[in-house]
Coordinates of C-alpha atoms in Angstrom, one line a residue:
Chain A
G1 CA 104.3 87.3 93.0
A2 CA 106.1 89.8 95.3
V3 CA 107.9 88.3 98.2
V4 CA 108.5 89.7 101.7
S5 CA 110.9 87.9 104.1
Q6 CA 111.3 88.2 107.8
H7 CA 114.2 87.3 110.0
P8 CA 114.3 85.5 112.4
S9 CA 111.2 83.3 112.1
R10 CA 111.5 82.4 115.8
V11 CA 113.4 84.0 118.7
I12 CA 113.5 83.3 122.4
C13 CA 115.1 86.0 124.6
K14 CA 115.4 86.7 128.3
S15 CA 113.4 89.4 130.0
G16 CA 115.2 92.8 129.8
T17 CA 117.0 92.2 126.6
S18 CA 116.3 93.7 123.1
V19 CA 115.4 91.9 120.0
K20 CA 115.6 93.1 116.4
I21 CA 113.3 91.7 113.6
E22 CA 114.0 92.4 110.0
C23 CA 111.5 92.8 107.2
R24 CA 112.7 92.8 103.6
S25 CA 110.9 93.2 100.3
L26 CA 112.9 90.9 98.0
D27 CA 111.8 91.8 94.5
F28 CA 110.2 95.2 94.7
Q29 CA 110.8 98.5 96.4
A30 CA 108.6 99.5 99.3
T31 CA 108.4 103.1 100.4
T32 CA 105.9 102.0 103.1
M33 CA 106.0 99.0 105.3
F34 CA 103.7 98.0 108.2
W35 CA 104.2 96.2 111.4
Y36 CA 101.5 94.1 113.0
R37 CA 101.1 92.1 116.1
Q38 CA 98.8 89.1 116.4
F39 CA 97.7 87.4 119.5
P40 CA 96.5 83.7 119.5
K41 CA 93.2 83.3 117.6
Q42 CA 93.0 87.1 117.1
S43 CA 93.2 89.2 114.0
L44 CA 96.1 91.4 113.1
M45 CA 96.6 94.6 115.1
L46 CA 98.5 97.4 113.3
M47 CA 101.3 98.7 115.4
A48 CA 103.0 101.2 113.1
T49 CA 103.5 102.4 109.6
S50 CA 107.1 102.7 108.5
N51 CA 108.1 105.1 105.8
E52 CA 111.5 105.0 104.1
G53 CA 113.6 107.9 105.3
S54 CA 111.3 109.3 107.9
K55 CA 109.9 108.5 111.3
A56 CA 107.4 105.8 111.8
T57 CA 103.8 106.5 112.6
Y58 CA 102.6 104.6 115.6
E59 CA 99.1 103.6 116.4
Q60 CA 97.4 104.7 119.5
G61 CA 98.5 102.8 122.5
V62 CA 101.8 101.5 121.0
E63 CA 104.9 102.7 122.8
K64 CA 107.3 104.1 120.3
D65 CA 110.2 104.0 122.7
K66 CA 109.6 100.3 123.3
F67 CA 109.0 99.3 119.7
L68 CA 111.7 101.1 117.7
I69 CA 111.2 101.1 113.9
N70 CA 113.8 102.0 111.3
H71 CA 113.1 102.0 107.6
A72 CA 116.6 102.8 106.2
S73 CA 116.2 101.6 102.7
L74 CA 113.4 100.9 100.1
T75 CA 113.7 97.2 100.9
L76 CA 114.4 96.9 104.6
S77 CA 112.5 97.9 107.8
T78 CA 113.5 96.7 111.2
L79 CA 111.5 96.4 114.5
T80 CA 113.4 96.4 117.7
V81 CA 111.6 95.4 120.8
T82 CA 113.6 97.0 123.6
S83 CA 113.8 95.7 127.2
A84 CA 111.4 92.9 126.3
H85 CA 109.1 91.5 128.9
P86 CA 107.0 88.3 128.8
E87 CA 103.9 90.3 127.8
D88 CA 105.7 91.3 124.6
S89 CA 105.6 87.6 123.6
S90 CA 103.6 87.5 120.4
F91 CA 103.6 86.9 116.7
Y92 CA 104.9 89.9 114.8
I93 CA 104.1 90.2 111.0
C94 CA 105.3 92.9 108.6
S95 CA 103.9 93.8 105.3
A96 CA 105.2 95.9 102.4
R97 CA 103.2 98.0 100.0
D98 CA 104.1 97.7 96.3
M99 CA 103.7 101.2 95.0
G100 CA 103.6 100.0 91.4
G101 CA 100.1 99.4 90.1
V102 CA 97.3 98.6 92.6
Y103 CA 99.2 99.3 95.9
E104 CA 98.8 95.7 97.0
Q105 CA 100.2 94.8 100.4
Y106 CA 102.4 91.7 100.7
F107 CA 103.0 90.0 104.0
G108 CA 106.0 88.4 105.5
P109 CA 105.9 84.9 107.2
G110 CA 105.9 86.4 110.7
T111 CA 108.3 86.2 113.7
R112 CA 107.3 84.3 116.8
L113 CA 108.8 86.1 119.8
T114 CA 109.0 84.4 123.2
V115 CA 110.3 86.3 126.2
T116 CA 111.2 84.2 129.2
Chain B
K1 CA 85.8 104.5 111.5
Q2 CA 85.8 101.6 109.2
E3 CA 84.7 98.3 110.6
V4 CA 85.0 94.9 108.9
T5 CA 82.9 91.9 109.9
Q6 CA 83.3 88.4 108.7
I7 CA 80.7 85.7 109.0
P8 CA 80.8 82.9 109.9
A9 CA 83.6 83.0 112.5
A10 CA 84.2 79.3 111.9
L11 CA 83.0 76.8 109.3
S12 CA 83.4 73.0 109.0
V13 CA 82.5 71.2 105.8
P14 CA 83.2 67.9 104.2
E15 CA 85.6 67.7 101.3
G16 CA 84.0 68.6 97.9
E17 CA 81.5 71.1 99.0
N18 CA 81.2 74.6 97.5
L19 CA 81.2 77.3 100.2
V20 CA 80.9 81.0 100.6
L21 CA 82.6 83.2 103.1
N22 CA 81.1 86.6 103.8
C23 CA 82.7 90.0 104.5
S24 CA 81.0 93.3 105.2
F25 CA 82.3 96.8 105.8
T26 CA 80.7 99.9 107.2
D27 CA 82.2 102.6 105.0
S28 CA 81.6 101.9 101.3
A29 CA 84.3 104.5 100.3
I30 CA 87.0 101.9 99.8
Y31 CA 90.0 101.8 97.4
N32 CA 90.3 98.0 97.3
L33 CA 89.5 94.9 99.2
Q34 CA 91.8 91.9 99.7
W35 CA 91.2 88.4 100.7
F36 CA 94.0 86.6 102.5
R37 CA 94.7 83.1 103.8
Q38 CA 96.6 82.4 107.0
D39 CA 97.8 79.0 108.1
P40 CA 98.4 78.4 111.8
G41 CA 101.6 80.1 112.9
K42 CA 102.3 81.5 109.5
G43 CA 102.0 84.9 107.7
L44 CA 99.3 86.0 105.3
T45 CA 99.1 84.9 101.8
S46 CA 97.2 87.2 99.4
L47 CA 94.5 85.3 97.5
L48 CA 92.6 88.0 95.6
L49 CA 92.6 91.8 95.4
I50 CA 89.5 93.6 94.0
Q51 CA 89.7 97.2 93.0
S52 CA 86.7 99.4 94.0
S53 CA 85.8 99.6 90.3
Q54 CA 85.7 95.9 89.9
R55 CA 82.9 93.4 90.6
E56 CA 84.8 90.2 91.0
Q57 CA 88.1 88.5 90.7
T58 CA 88.9 84.8 90.0
S59 CA 91.9 82.6 90.7
G60 CA 91.5 78.9 90.2
R61 CA 88.8 77.6 92.5
L62 CA 88.4 80.9 94.2
N63 CA 86.1 83.7 93.2
A64 CA 85.7 86.9 95.1
S65 CA 82.9 89.4 94.4
L66 CA 82.5 93.0 95.6
D67 CA 79.3 95.0 96.0
K68 CA 80.8 98.3 97.1
S69 CA 77.5 100.1 97.5
S70 CA 76.1 97.6 100.0
G71 CA 79.5 97.1 101.7
R72 CA 79.8 93.4 101.0
S73 CA 82.2 90.9 99.6
T74 CA 82.0 87.2 99.3
L75 CA 84.7 84.6 98.7
Y76 CA 83.5 81.5 96.9
I77 CA 85.5 78.3 97.2
A78 CA 84.6 75.6 94.7
A79 CA 85.1 71.9 95.4
S80 CA 86.7 72.4 98.7
Q81 CA 89.8 70.3 99.7
P82 CA 91.4 69.5 103.1
G83 CA 94.3 71.7 102.0
D84 CA 91.9 74.7 102.0
S85 CA 91.7 74.5 105.8
A86 CA 93.0 77.8 107.1
T87 CA 91.8 81.1 108.4
Y88 CA 90.5 83.5 105.7
L89 CA 90.8 87.2 106.3
C90 CA 89.2 90.1 104.5
A91 CA 90.7 93.6 104.6
V92 CA 89.8 96.9 103.0
S93 CA 91.8 100.0 102.2
A94 CA 90.5 103.5 102.0
S95 CA 93.1 104.6 99.6
G96 CA 96.3 103.4 97.9
Y97 CA 98.2 105.1 100.7
S98 CA 96.2 104.0 103.7
T99 CA 96.5 101.0 106.0
L100 CA 94.4 97.9 105.8
T101 CA 91.4 97.3 108.1
F102 CA 91.0 93.6 108.8
G103 CA 88.1 91.5 109.8
K104 CA 88.5 88.9 112.5
G105 CA 88.6 86.1 110.0
T106 CA 86.7 82.9 109.2
M107 CA 88.4 79.7 110.4
L108 CA 87.7 77.0 107.8
L109 CA 88.1 73.2 108.3
V110 CA 87.6 70.9 105.4
S111 CA 87.4 67.3 106.5
P112 CA 88.3 64.4 104.2

């Protein structure tokens, strides 16, 4: 099946610094990728939809200047958490939509961000 | 606005039992429905995808059915094993280009 990778899997950073998370589709091209956030024992919350070559579409309540998304190629999207604060600590998951066939979404393994 | 509900929220069964997880959605105009598995601290693994025109899909011990008109899907797990312990998420898509709407999941524990 299709594989989506995320890097890093875990990151600890100090308050005020920025962190970049990469999401790659390894064996298919994805014109659309999605970024989710998940709190403990909660379901996934969609943060934004990332389209290759254009600006991301953010969900209501998500600060676009804080969560910068770049989708520069058909296999890579990045999420940068700028000026991170402890409340940004969370599990971030990306997914990529395979546009061939049934438009199935494949999910990455997630990135655990801890801001101290 | 689409809403997805999963019942039960948690389920604990002894090994070997057959079990059913339920998913319901409020807007029957869906494009497809996916069942996922999530292990603690991990990403989502796609289990089954059912197109709106399909009634069911099977993979190994898993069988998912879809009744689009009534807004329901079930995931049937046969002969459950401790390795099946995980959270199971149901999600629907309104079109091939839209986002997924997730339920809150069913946390399954299969004890040896």
